[in-house]
Amino acid sequence: MAEGGGGASAPPSTSSGEAGPATRTAGPAPSGRTLRSGLERPRGIRRLFPHTFQGRLTIAFIAILALTLSLITVGVVNRLGDYFDQQQREDLTARSLGVAQYVALVAEGASNISPVLSADNVVDPRVVVQLTRSTQERILADQLAKADVRIRIGTFIDGVFTPASNGDFEAGLEVGAPVGQTREFITSDPTRYPVNGTLVPYWIEVTLSNPYTYRATALATTTGLLAVIGLLAMAISISAGAAMASRITIPLRRLTEASRGLAEGDLARRVPDDPDQWGSREFVELALQFNTMADQVQESVEIIRRDRDRSRDFLADVSHELRTPIAAMRTFNELLRERAGEDPTARAEFLEASAVQLERLDWLAQNLLELSKLDSGLVLLDLRPDDIRATVEQAVEQADAAARRRGLDLAVSLPEHPLRIRHDPVRVGQVVANLVGNAIKFTPRGGRVRVEVAPTDFGVQIVVGDSGVGIDAEELPRIFERFYRGTRANEARGSGSGLGLAIVQSIVEMHGGTVRVSSRLNAGSTFTVALPRDPRNVDVRPADDPAEGVGIVAETSSTTDLKVNTETAG
Ligand code: ADP
């Protein structure tokens, strides 16, 4: 039988669609499948991104922050620009007006009582001389306009300004920039100022350009401030992102390591279930769930291992049991073929001994078949609401002849009234027959065997007691094991093979009942089978009646779902 290691009979592993032999690495089981997207080296632009959750979270934080800050900066600078424009316009208009009024004063002063502008639209030359004097230019540009200034004197008729042929003056700003101000290269709308001068009214048009303003400084200060705030926020966000990520990644790492441990066969691996170590409730739940899953995996694997060991032992026991009668028969056969075959007495003796071995083989085969059917769940109970008294009585009757042959007193005590419980009469009969058969087998001549049926809260109780050899305390918990035979089995000339009680146990458990045993060496044994009223609906366990006498008690019991659950007490 091929055995061991696991994977010995596994089909060759080939990845779908791939031709050729699959390569497998030797050594311990792989610690987990590789996730294509997670563990493979990413290609192209994805290579530039961090691969850890922590890195990604931090990058995401920074990206969101950078976007927010850029939007804020654009918004603030825009608003600030609008505000400055507005201010600038008002300021320039006010200054233009100041310049115009000053020009009017100078012009009026220079022309004395003659008109500043003649009827044919020419400015008085004295006015021109006055306005083009450098002191006047400094006053106009550097002090009043604080900008390059253009002054035109002319007429304004029907919405059309017509400058005088010599009425265009310009003065450039020469004074240095006041603190915090820079030149801004803009030109204001022309401001026109009417003067009702002597004799001829005229208009002064003032246009200012390239003034000193606070705009550039203010914008630079604002953007600098925003940049500092941005850097500060970025530093905060990097550390916050890292801290937050580590709160998530530490638990994830812990779970990953525990999963890897489990995958590598460390089934006892668990994650700590202390909520303080996990931070958020979701992780606490995940940890608890993980541990529950690991518990179940461990339990299942242990059950599978136990079953595997049991099957292996069972198989070894079966072959051992088969070998004994076969070996005996082979010996008889060889002896018969030799000289002993000619001796009629020896021949008869060997043939009889062979018949006994054959019977034993047949019995063994039947019991094995029965057990394997019970194990595999192929046996469906034929449950009927019959009187249990009849079932028990019939089984005891069949043992009557054997008891008489052994010189035993076999008696059955049944309740007066019918005791209807739902059971499989054939199988329960088999239980009683096995127990009574054992009692007869292990009770010396002159002893007694008592079978008693009584109603209980649970359903019914069948007690099979004997005054036989009893069972050793150390053996008691093992007698329901397959092929287990007590040390006194041979002494009592028992011909069994240790399957009888295993069959009893299986049938009782299928009925949702329990079987208990109490025994005292050289005083006798008592087996108590408790059967429920209806196996399909077992909601109470049989009352825990104390063991009779001072014997040791072994109990096998089953749960309501008829699962095999053997527990021993004592
Ligand atoms: P067997 O076919 O050997 O009787 P069982 O499974 O019926 O197998 O019993 C297992 C062992 O339990 C026996 O070998 C014997 O040691 C012990 N046993 C069972 N019934 C009794 C009894 N009534 N008195 C003493 N020992 C018993």
Coordinates of C-alpha atoms and ligand atoms in Angstrom, one line a residue:
M1 CA 0.0 0.0 0.0
A2 CA 1.5 3.3 -1.0
E3 CA 1.7 5.5 2.0
G4 CA 3.2 8.5 3.5
G5 CA 4.3 11.9 2.6
G6 CA 1.2 13.1 0.8
G7 CA 1.3 13.9 -2.8
A8 CA 2.6 10.5 -3.7
S9 CA -0.4 9.8 -5.8
A10 CA -1.2 13.3 -6.7
P11 CA -1.7 13.9 -10.4
P12 CA 1.2 15.7 -12.1
S13 CA 0.8 19.4 -11.7
T14 CA 0.6 21.3 -15.0
S15 CA -0.5 24.8 -15.5
S16 CA -3.5 25.1 -17.9
G17 CA -2.7 25.3 -21.5
E18 CA 1.0 24.7 -20.9
A19 CA 2.6 21.8 -22.7
G20 CA 5.6 19.9 -21.5
P21 CA 6.5 18.5 -18.0
A22 CA 5.7 20.7 -15.1
T23 CA 8.6 21.6 -12.9
R24 CA 8.2 21.3 -9.2
T25 CA 10.6 22.5 -6.6
A26 CA 11.6 20.0 -4.0
G27 CA 11.4 20.8 -0.3
P28 CA 8.7 21.9 2.0
A29 CA 5.2 22.7 0.8
P30 CA 5.1 26.1 -0.9
S31 CA 4.1 28.7 1.6
G32 CA 1.3 30.1 -0.6
R33 CA 0.5 30.7 -4.2
T34 CA 2.1 33.8 -5.7
L35 CA -0.3 36.5 -6.5
R36 CA 0.4 37.6 -10.0
S37 CA -0.3 41.3 -9.5
G38 CA 1.1 41.4 -6.0
L39 CA 4.5 39.7 -6.1
E40 CA 5.5 39.8 -9.8
R41 CA 7.8 42.6 -10.7
P42 CA 5.6 45.4 -12.2
R43 CA 6.3 46.6 -15.6
G44 CA 6.3 50.1 -17.3
I45 CA 5.3 53.1 -15.4
R46 CA 3.9 51.0 -12.4
R47 CA 7.5 50.3 -11.6
L48 CA 7.9 53.9 -10.4
F49 CA 5.1 53.6 -7.8
P50 CA 5.9 52.2 -4.4
H51 CA 4.7 48.6 -3.9
T52 CA 4.0 48.7 -0.3
F53 CA 0.7 49.7 1.1
Q54 CA 2.5 52.2 3.4
G55 CA 4.2 53.8 0.4
R56 CA 1.1 54.0 -1.6
L57 CA -0.9 55.5 1.2
T58 CA 1.7 58.2 1.8
I59 CA 1.9 59.0 -1.9
A60 CA -1.9 59.3 -2.0
F61 CA -1.8 61.6 1.0
I62 CA 0.8 63.8 -0.7
A63 CA -1.0 63.8 -4.0
I64 CA -4.3 64.9 -2.4
L65 CA -2.5 67.6 -0.4
A66 CA -0.6 68.9 -3.4
L67 CA -3.7 69.0 -5.5
T68 CA -5.6 70.9 -2.7
L69 CA -2.8 73.3 -2.2
S70 CA -2.4 74.0 -5.9
L71 CA -6.1 74.7 -6.2
I72 CA -6.0 77.0 -3.2
T73 CA -2.9 78.8 -4.6
V74 CA -4.5 79.3 -8.0
G75 CA -7.7 80.5 -6.4
V76 CA -6.0 82.9 -3.9
V77 CA -3.6 84.3 -6.5
N78 CA -6.5 84.9 -8.9
R79 CA -8.6 86.6 -6.3
L80 CA -5.7 88.6 -5.2
G81 CA -4.9 89.6 -8.8
D82 CA -8.5 90.8 -9.3
Y83 CA -8.4 92.7 -6.1
F84 CA -5.1 94.4 -7.1
D85 CA -6.5 95.3 -10.5
Q86 CA -9.5 97.0 -8.9
Q87 CA -7.4 98.9 -6.4
Q88 CA -5.0 99.9 -9.2
R89 CA -7.7 101.3 -11.4
E90 CA -9.2 103.4 -8.6
D91 CA -5.8 104.5 -7.5
L92 CA -4.6 105.5 -11.0
T93 CA -7.9 107.4 -11.7
A94 CA -7.4 109.3 -8.4
R95 CA -3.8 110.1 -9.3
S96 CA -4.7 111.0 -12.9
L97 CA -7.3 113.5 -11.6
G98 CA -4.7 115.0 -9.2
V99 CA -2.2 115.3 -12.2
A100 CA -4.9 116.9 -14.4
Q101 CA -5.8 119.4 -11.7
Y102 CA -2.2 120.2 -11.2
V103 CA -1.7 120.7 -14.9
A104 CA -4.7 123.0 -15.0
L105 CA -3.2 125.1 -12.2
V106 CA 0.2 125.3 -13.9
A107 CA -1.3 126.0 -17.3
E108 CA -3.6 128.7 -16.0
G109 CA -0.7 130.2 -14.0
A110 CA 1.6 130.1 -17.1
S111 CA -0.8 131.6 -19.6
N112 CA -1.7 134.4 -17.2
I113 CA -4.9 135.9 -18.5
S114 CA -4.7 134.7 -22.1
P115 CA -6.4 131.4 -23.0
V116 CA -4.4 128.2 -22.5
L117 CA -5.8 126.8 -25.7
S118 CA -6.4 129.0 -28.7
A119 CA -9.5 128.6 -30.8
D120 CA -7.5 126.8 -33.5
N121 CA -6.5 124.2 -30.9
V122 CA -2.9 125.3 -30.1
V123 CA -1.6 125.5 -26.6
D124 CA -0.1 128.7 -25.3
P125 CA 3.7 128.3 -25.8
R126 CA 4.3 129.6 -22.3
V127 CA 2.3 126.7 -21.0
V128 CA 4.3 124.3 -23.1
V129 CA 7.5 125.8 -21.7
Q130 CA 6.2 125.5 -18.2
L131 CA 5.0 121.9 -18.5
T132 CA 8.2 120.7 -20.2
R133 CA 10.4 122.0 -17.4
S134 CA 12.2 119.2 -15.7
T135 CA 11.1 120.3 -12.2
Q136 CA 7.5 120.1 -13.4
E137 CA 8.1 116.8 -15.0
R138 CA 9.5 115.4 -11.7
I139 CA 6.5 116.8 -9.8
L140 CA 4.1 115.3 -12.2
A141 CA 5.8 111.9 -12.7
D142 CA 7.6 111.3 -9.4
Q143 CA 5.3 112.9 -6.9
L144 CA 1.8 113.1 -8.2
A145 CA 1.5 110.2 -10.7
K146 CA 4.1 107.9 -9.3
A147 CA 4.1 106.5 -12.8
D148 CA 5.1 107.4 -16.3
V149 CA 2.7 110.1 -17.3
R150 CA 1.3 111.4 -20.6
I151 CA -0.6 114.6 -20.7
R152 CA -2.6 115.8 -23.6
I153 CA -4.4 119.1 -23.8
G154 CA -7.1 119.5 -26.4
T155 CA -10.8 119.8 -27.2
F156 CA -13.5 117.3 -26.5
I157 CA -16.4 117.7 -28.7
D158 CA -19.2 115.2 -29.3
G159 CA -17.3 112.5 -27.5
V160 CA -14.2 113.0 -29.6
F161 CA -11.0 114.2 -27.9
T162 CA -8.8 116.2 -30.3
P163 CA -5.4 117.0 -28.8
A164 CA -3.7 120.3 -29.6
S165 CA -0.9 120.1 -32.2
N166 CA 1.6 121.0 -29.4
G167 CA -0.4 119.7 -26.5
D168 CA 1.2 116.3 -25.9
F169 CA 3.6 116.0 -22.9
E170 CA 5.3 113.0 -21.5
A171 CA 7.3 112.6 -18.3
G172 CA 9.0 109.4 -17.2
L173 CA 9.1 108.1 -13.7
E174 CA 12.6 108.5 -12.4
V175 CA 12.4 108.3 -8.6
G176 CA 13.5 105.0 -7.1
A177 CA 11.0 102.3 -6.0
P178 CA 9.5 102.8 -2.5
V179 CA 10.1 99.9 -0.1
G180 CA 8.0 96.8 -1.0
Q181 CA 6.9 98.2 -4.4
T182 CA 7.9 97.3 -7.9
R183 CA 7.0 98.7 -11.3
E184 CA 4.0 97.2 -12.9
F185 CA 3.8 97.4 -16.7
I186 CA 0.3 98.5 -17.1
T187 CA -1.3 101.5 -18.7
S188 CA -4.4 103.1 -17.3
D189 CA -7.4 104.3 -19.3
P190 CA -7.1 108.0 -20.1
T191 CA -8.8 110.3 -17.6
R192 CA -10.2 113.5 -19.0
Y193 CA -10.7 116.6 -17.0
P194 CA -12.6 119.7 -18.4
V195 CA -11.2 123.1 -17.5
N196 CA -13.4 126.2 -18.0
G197 CA -10.4 128.3 -18.6
T198 CA -10.3 131.9 -19.5
L199 CA -12.2 132.5 -22.7
V200 CA -11.8 129.0 -24.2
P201 CA -12.7 125.9 -22.3
Y202 CA -10.4 122.9 -22.9
W203 CA -9.8 119.4 -21.7
I204 CA -6.7 117.8 -20.1
E205 CA -6.3 114.1 -20.8
V206 CA -4.0 112.1 -18.4
T207 CA -2.7 108.6 -19.0
L208 CA -0.5 106.9 -16.4
S209 CA 1.6 103.8 -17.1
N210 CA 4.2 101.6 -15.4
P211 CA 3.4 102.7 -11.9
Y212 CA 5.0 101.4 -8.7
T213 CA 2.7 98.9 -7.0
Y214 CA 2.6 96.4 -4.2
R215 CA 1.2 93.7 -6.4
A216 CA 4.4 91.6 -7.1
T217 CA 5.5 91.8 -3.5
A218 CA 2.1 90.9 -2.2
L219 CA 1.8 88.0 -4.6
A220 CA 5.3 86.7 -3.8
T221 CA 4.6 87.0 -0.1
T222 CA 1.3 85.1 -0.5
T223 CA 2.7 82.3 -2.6
G224 CA 5.8 82.0 -0.4
L225 CA 3.5 81.7 2.6
L226 CA 1.4 79.1 0.8
A227 CA 4.6 77.2 -0.1
V228 CA 5.7 77.2 3.5
I229 CA 2.3 76.0 4.6
G230 CA 2.3 73.4 1.9
L231 CA 5.7 72.1 2.9
L232 CA 4.6 72.0 6.5
A233 CA 1.4 70.2 5.6
M234 CA 3.3 67.8 3.4
A235 CA 5.6 67.0 6.3
I236 CA 2.6 66.4 8.5
S237 CA 0.8 64.4 5.9
I238 CA 3.9 62.2 5.3
S239 CA 4.2 61.4 9.0
A240 CA 0.4 61.0 9.4
G241 CA 0.3 58.8 6.3
A242 CA 3.1 56.7 7.6
A243 CA 1.6 56.4 11.0
M244 CA -1.9 55.6 9.6
A245 CA -0.4 53.1 7.2
S246 CA 1.6 51.4 9.9
R247 CA -1.6 51.0 12.0
I248 CA -3.0 49.1 9.1
T249 CA 0.1 47.3 7.8
I250 CA 1.2 46.0 11.2
P251 CA -2.0 44.0 11.7
L252 CA -1.9 42.9 8.1
R253 CA 1.7 41.8 8.4
R254 CA 0.8 39.9 11.6
L255 CA -2.0 38.1 9.8
T256 CA 0.2 37.4 6.8
E257 CA 2.8 35.8 9.0
A258 CA 0.3 33.7 10.8
S259 CA -1.3 32.6 7.5
R260 CA 2.1 31.7 6.2
G261 CA 2.8 29.7 9.4
L262 CA -0.5 27.8 9.0
A263 CA 0.3 27.2 5.3
E264 CA 3.7 25.8 6.3
G265 CA 2.0 23.3 8.6
D266 CA 2.2 25.1 11.9
L267 CA -1.4 24.5 12.7
A268 CA -1.1 25.9 16.3
R269 CA -0.2 29.3 14.9
R270 CA -2.7 32.0 16.0
V271 CA -2.7 35.8 16.1
P272 CA -3.0 37.6 19.5
D273 CA -6.7 38.2 20.4
D274 CA -6.0 41.2 22.6
P275 CA -8.1 44.1 21.1
D276 CA -5.4 46.6 22.2
Q277 CA -3.0 45.2 19.8
W278 CA -5.2 45.6 16.8
G279 CA -6.5 49.2 17.1
S280 CA -9.7 49.2 15.0
R281 CA -12.7 47.0 15.6
E282 CA -12.6 45.6 12.1
F283 CA -9.1 44.2 12.7
V284 CA -10.2 42.7 16.1
E285 CA -13.0 40.9 14.3
L286 CA -10.7 39.8 11.5
A287 CA -8.3 38.5 14.1
L288 CA -11.0 36.6 15.9
Q289 CA -12.3 35.2 12.6
F290 CA -8.8 34.2 11.6
N291 CA -8.3 32.3 14.9
T292 CA -11.7 30.6 14.6
M293 CA -10.8 29.5 11.1
A294 CA -7.4 28.3 12.3
D295 CA -9.1 26.4 15.1
Q296 CA -11.3 24.7 12.6
V297 CA -8.5 23.9 10.3
Q298 CA -6.5 22.4 13.1
E299 CA -9.5 20.4 14.4
S300 CA -10.3 19.1 10.9
V301 CA -6.7 18.1 10.2
E302 CA -6.5 16.4 13.6
I303 CA -9.7 14.5 12.9
I304 CA -8.4 13.5 9.4
R305 CA -5.1 12.4 11.0
R306 CA -6.8 10.4 13.7
D307 CA -9.1 8.8 11.1
R308 CA -6.1 8.0 8.9
D309 CA -4.2 6.4 11.9
R310 CA -7.3 4.5 12.9
S311 CA -7.8 3.2 9.3
R312 CA -4.1 2.2 9.2
D313 CA -4.4 0.4 12.5
F314 CA -7.7 -1.1 11.5
L315 CA -6.2 -2.4 8.3
A316 CA -3.2 -3.9 10.2
D317 CA -5.5 -5.5 12.7
V318 CA -7.7 -7.0 9.9
S319 CA -4.7 -8.5 8.1
H320 CA -3.4 -9.8 11.4
E321 CA -6.8 -11.4 12.3
L322 CA -7.1 -13.0 8.9
R323 CA -3.6 -14.4 9.0
T324 CA -4.1 -16.4 12.1
P325 CA -6.9 -18.8 10.8
I326 CA -5.3 -18.9 7.4
A327 CA -2.0 -19.9 8.8
A328 CA -3.7 -22.6 11.0
M329 CA -5.5 -24.0 8.0
R330 CA -2.4 -24.0 5.9
T331 CA -0.7 -26.1 8.6
F332 CA -3.6 -28.5 8.7
N333 CA -3.5 -28.8 5.0
E334 CA 0.2 -29.5 4.9
L335 CA -0.1 -32.1 7.6
L336 CA -3.1 -33.8 5.9
R337 CA -1.1 -34.0 2.6
E338 CA 1.7 -35.8 4.5
R339 CA 1.5 -38.8 6.6
A340 CA -1.2 -37.6 9.0
G341 CA -3.7 -37.6 6.0
E342 CA -3.7 -41.4 6.2
D343 CA -4.6 -41.5 9.8
P344 CA -8.5 -41.3 10.0
T345 CA -8.5 -39.9 13.5
A346 CA -5.9 -37.2 12.8
R347 CA -7.7 -36.4 9.6
A348 CA -11.1 -36.0 11.3
E349 CA -9.4 -33.9 14.0
F350 CA -7.7 -31.6 11.5
L351 CA -10.8 -31.3 9.4
E352 CA -12.8 -30.3 12.5
A353 CA -10.2 -27.7 13.5
S354 CA -10.2 -26.4 9.9
A355 CA -14.0 -26.1 10.1
V356 CA -13.7 -24.0 13.3
Q357 CA -11.1 -21.7 11.6
L358 CA -13.4 -21.4 8.6
E359 CA -16.3 -20.5 10.8
R360 CA -14.1 -18.0 12.5
L361 CA -13.1 -16.5 9.2
D362 CA -16.7 -16.3 8.1
W363 CA -17.7 -14.7 11.4
L364 CA -14.8 -12.2 11.0
A365 CA -15.8 -11.4 7.5
Q366 CA -19.4 -10.8 8.5
N367 CA -18.5 -8.6 11.4
L368 CA -16.0 -6.6 9.3
L369 CA -18.6 -6.1 6.6
E370 CA -21.1 -5.1 9.2
L371 CA -18.7 -2.6 10.7
S372 CA -17.7 -1.1 7.4
K373 CA -21.3 -0.7 6.4
L374 CA -22.1 1.0 9.7
D375 CA -19.0 3.2 9.4
S376 CA -19.7 4.3 5.8
G377 CA -23.2 5.2 6.7
L378 CA -24.6 2.8 4.2
V379 CA -26.8 1.2 6.9
L380 CA -30.1 3.0 7.1
L381 CA -31.9 2.2 10.3
D382 CA -35.3 0.6 9.8
L383 CA -36.9 2.6 12.6
R384 CA -40.2 1.4 13.9
P385 CA -42.3 2.3 16.9
D386 CA -42.2 -1.3 18.2
D387 CA -42.3 -2.7 21.7
I388 CA -38.6 -2.9 22.8
R389 CA -39.5 -5.8 25.1
A390 CA -40.0 -8.1 22.1
T391 CA -36.7 -7.1 20.6
V392 CA -34.8 -7.8 23.8
E393 CA -36.7 -11.0 24.6
Q394 CA -36.0 -12.5 21.2
A395 CA -32.3 -11.7 21.4
V396 CA -32.0 -13.2 24.8
E397 CA -33.9 -16.3 23.8
Q398 CA -31.4 -17.0 21.0
A399 CA -28.6 -17.0 23.6
D400 CA -30.5 -19.4 25.9
A401 CA -29.0 -22.6 24.4
A402 CA -25.5 -21.3 24.8
A403 CA -26.1 -20.2 28.4
R404 CA -27.5 -23.6 29.2
R405 CA -24.5 -25.3 27.6
R406 CA -22.2 -23.2 29.8
G407 CA -24.3 -23.9 32.9
L408 CA -25.3 -20.3 33.4
D409 CA -28.4 -18.8 34.8
L410 CA -29.7 -16.4 32.1
A411 CA -32.8 -14.4 33.1
V412 CA -34.6 -11.4 31.6
S413 CA -36.7 -8.9 33.4
L414 CA -39.1 -6.9 31.4
P415 CA -41.6 -4.2 32.3
E416 CA -45.3 -5.2 32.5
H417 CA -46.5 -2.8 29.9
P418 CA -45.4 -2.5 26.3
L419 CA -42.5 -0.1 25.9
R420 CA -42.8 1.4 22.4
I421 CA -39.8 3.3 21.3
R422 CA -38.7 4.0 17.7
H423 CA -35.9 1.7 17.0
D424 CA -34.5 -0.8 14.5
P425 CA -35.5 -4.2 16.0
V426 CA -32.8 -6.1 14.0
R427 CA -29.9 -3.8 15.0
V428 CA -31.0 -3.4 18.6
G429 CA -31.4 -7.2 18.7
Q430 CA -27.8 -7.5 17.5
V431 CA -26.7 -5.1 20.3
V432 CA -28.4 -7.2 23.0
A433 CA -27.1 -10.5 21.4
N434 CA -23.5 -9.2 21.4
L435 CA -23.7 -8.0 25.0
V436 CA -25.4 -11.2 26.2
G437 CA -23.0 -13.3 24.1
N438 CA -20.0 -11.5 25.9
A439 CA -21.6 -11.9 29.3
I440 CA -22.0 -15.7 28.6
K441 CA -18.5 -15.9 27.3
F442 CA -16.9 -14.1 30.2
T443 CA -18.9 -15.7 33.0
P444 CA -17.7 -19.0 34.5
R445 CA -19.9 -22.0 34.9
G446 CA -22.5 -21.6 37.6
G447 CA -22.6 -17.8 37.2
R448 CA -25.6 -15.7 36.2
V449 CA -26.5 -13.3 33.5
R450 CA -29.3 -10.8 33.9
V451 CA -31.0 -8.7 31.3
E452 CA -33.3 -5.9 32.4
V453 CA -35.4 -3.5 30.4
A454 CA -36.8 -0.3 32.1
P455 CA -38.4 2.9 31.0
T456 CA -36.5 6.1 31.6
D457 CA -37.0 9.9 31.1
F458 CA -34.9 9.6 28.0
G459 CA -36.6 6.5 26.6
V460 CA -35.5 3.1 27.6
Q461 CA -32.6 1.5 29.4
I462 CA -31.3 -2.1 28.7
V463 CA -29.0 -3.5 31.3
V464 CA -26.9 -6.6 30.7
G465 CA -25.1 -7.7 33.8
D466 CA -23.1 -10.8 34.6
S467 CA -21.2 -12.3 37.6
G468 CA -18.2 -13.0 35.4
V469 CA -14.5 -12.3 35.4
G470 CA -14.9 -8.6 35.2
I471 CA -12.6 -6.2 33.3
D472 CA -9.3 -4.7 34.4
A473 CA -9.5 -1.0 35.2
E474 CA -6.9 -0.1 32.6
E475 CA -8.6 -2.1 30.0
L476 CA -12.0 -0.7 30.6
P477 CA -11.7 2.5 28.5
R478 CA -10.4 0.5 25.6
I479 CA -12.9 -2.3 25.2
F480 CA -15.0 -0.5 22.6
E481 CA -12.0 -0.1 20.3
R482 CA -11.9 -2.3 17.2
F483 CA -10.0 -5.5 17.6
Y484 CA -9.3 -4.8 21.2
R485 CA -9.4 -7.9 23.3
G486 CA -8.9 -7.9 27.0
T487 CA -6.2 -10.0 28.6
R488 CA -8.8 -12.2 30.1
A489 CA -10.4 -12.9 26.7
N490 CA -8.3 -16.1 26.2
E491 CA -8.7 -17.1 29.8
A492 CA -12.4 -17.1 29.3
R493 CA -12.0 -19.2 26.2
G494 CA -13.4 -16.2 24.2
S495 CA -13.4 -16.8 20.5
G496 CA -14.1 -13.2 19.6
S497 CA -11.9 -10.8 17.8
G498 CA -12.7 -7.6 19.5
L499 CA -15.3 -6.3 17.0
G500 CA -18.5 -7.1 19.0
L501 CA -18.5 -4.0 21.3
A502 CA -17.4 -1.7 18.4
I503 CA -20.6 -2.9 16.5
V504 CA -22.6 -2.3 19.7
Q505 CA -21.3 1.2 20.0
S506 CA -21.9 2.1 16.3
I507 CA -25.5 0.8 16.4
V508 CA -26.3 2.6 19.7
E509 CA -24.8 5.8 18.5
M510 CA -26.8 5.6 15.3
H511 CA -29.9 5.4 17.5
G512 CA -28.7 8.6 19.4
G513 CA -28.2 6.6 22.5
T514 CA -25.3 5.8 24.9
V515 CA -23.7 2.7 26.2
R516 CA -21.9 2.6 29.6
V517 CA -20.1 -0.1 31.4
S518 CA -19.2 -0.6 35.0
S519 CA -17.1 -3.6 36.1
R520 CA -15.4 -5.1 39.1
L521 CA -12.7 -7.7 38.6
N522 CA -13.9 -11.2 39.5
A523 CA -17.3 -9.8 40.4
G524 CA -18.9 -9.1 37.1
S525 CA -19.7 -6.4 34.5
T526 CA -22.7 -4.4 33.7
F527 CA -23.4 -2.8 30.3
T528 CA -26.1 -0.2 30.2
V529 CA -27.6 0.9 26.9
A530 CA -29.8 4.0 26.9
L531 CA -31.9 4.5 23.8
P532 CA -34.0 7.5 23.1
R533 CA -37.7 7.4 22.6
D534 CA -37.2 8.6 19.0
P535 CA -33.7 8.7 17.5
R536 CA -34.9 11.4 15.0
N537 CA -35.6 13.8 17.8
V538 CA -33.0 13.4 20.6
D539 CA -33.1 16.5 22.8
V540 CA -32.2 15.2 26.2
R541 CA -29.2 13.1 27.2
P542 CA -29.9 10.0 29.3
A543 CA -29.9 10.7 33.0
D544 CA -26.4 10.2 34.4
D545 CA -27.3 7.3 36.7
P546 CA -24.4 6.4 39.0
A547 CA -22.5 3.3 38.2
E548 CA -23.7 0.3 40.0
G549 CA -21.4 -0.9 42.7
V550 CA -17.9 0.6 43.0
G551 CA -16.9 -0.4 39.5
I552 CA -15.1 1.8 37.0
V553 CA -17.3 3.3 34.4
A554 CA -16.5 3.7 30.8
E555 CA -19.1 5.4 28.8
T556 CA -19.6 6.0 25.1
S557 CA -22.1 8.5 24.1
S558 CA -23.3 10.2 21.0
T559 CA -24.7 13.6 20.3
T560 CA -28.1 14.3 18.9
D561 CA -26.8 14.5 15.4
L562 CA -25.7 10.9 15.7
K563 CA -22.1 11.9 15.2
V564 CA -19.6 9.4 16.7
N565 CA -18.4 10.9 19.9
T566 CA -16.7 8.5 22.2
E567 CA -15.9 9.7 25.7
T568 CA -14.6 7.7 28.5
A569 CA -15.0 8.5 32.1
G570 CA -13.4 6.8 35.0
Ligands
ADP1 P1 -14.7 -10.1 21.7 O1 -15.1 -10.5 20.4 O2 -13.3 -10.3 22.0 O3 -15.7 -10.4 22.8 P2 -15.7 -7.4 22.1 O4 -15.6 -6.2 21.4 O5 -17.1 -7.9 22.2 O6 -14.8 -8.5 21.5 O7 -15.1 -7.2 23.5 C1 -13.9 -6.7 23.7 C2 -13.3 -7.0 25.0 O8 -14.1 -6.5 26.1 C3 -13.3 -8.5 25.3 O9 -12.1 -9.1 24.7 C4 -13.2 -8.6 26.8 O10 -11.9 -8.4 27.3 C5 -14.0 -7.4 27.2 N1 -15.4 -7.8 27.6 C6 -16.5 -7.5 26.8 N2 -17.6 -8.0 27.5 C7 -17.2 -8.4 28.7 C8 -17.8 -9.0 29.8 N3 -19.1 -9.2 29.9 N4 -17.1 -9.4 30.8 C9 -15.7 -9.3 30.8 N5 -15.0 -8.7 29.8 C10 -15.8 -8.3 28.7

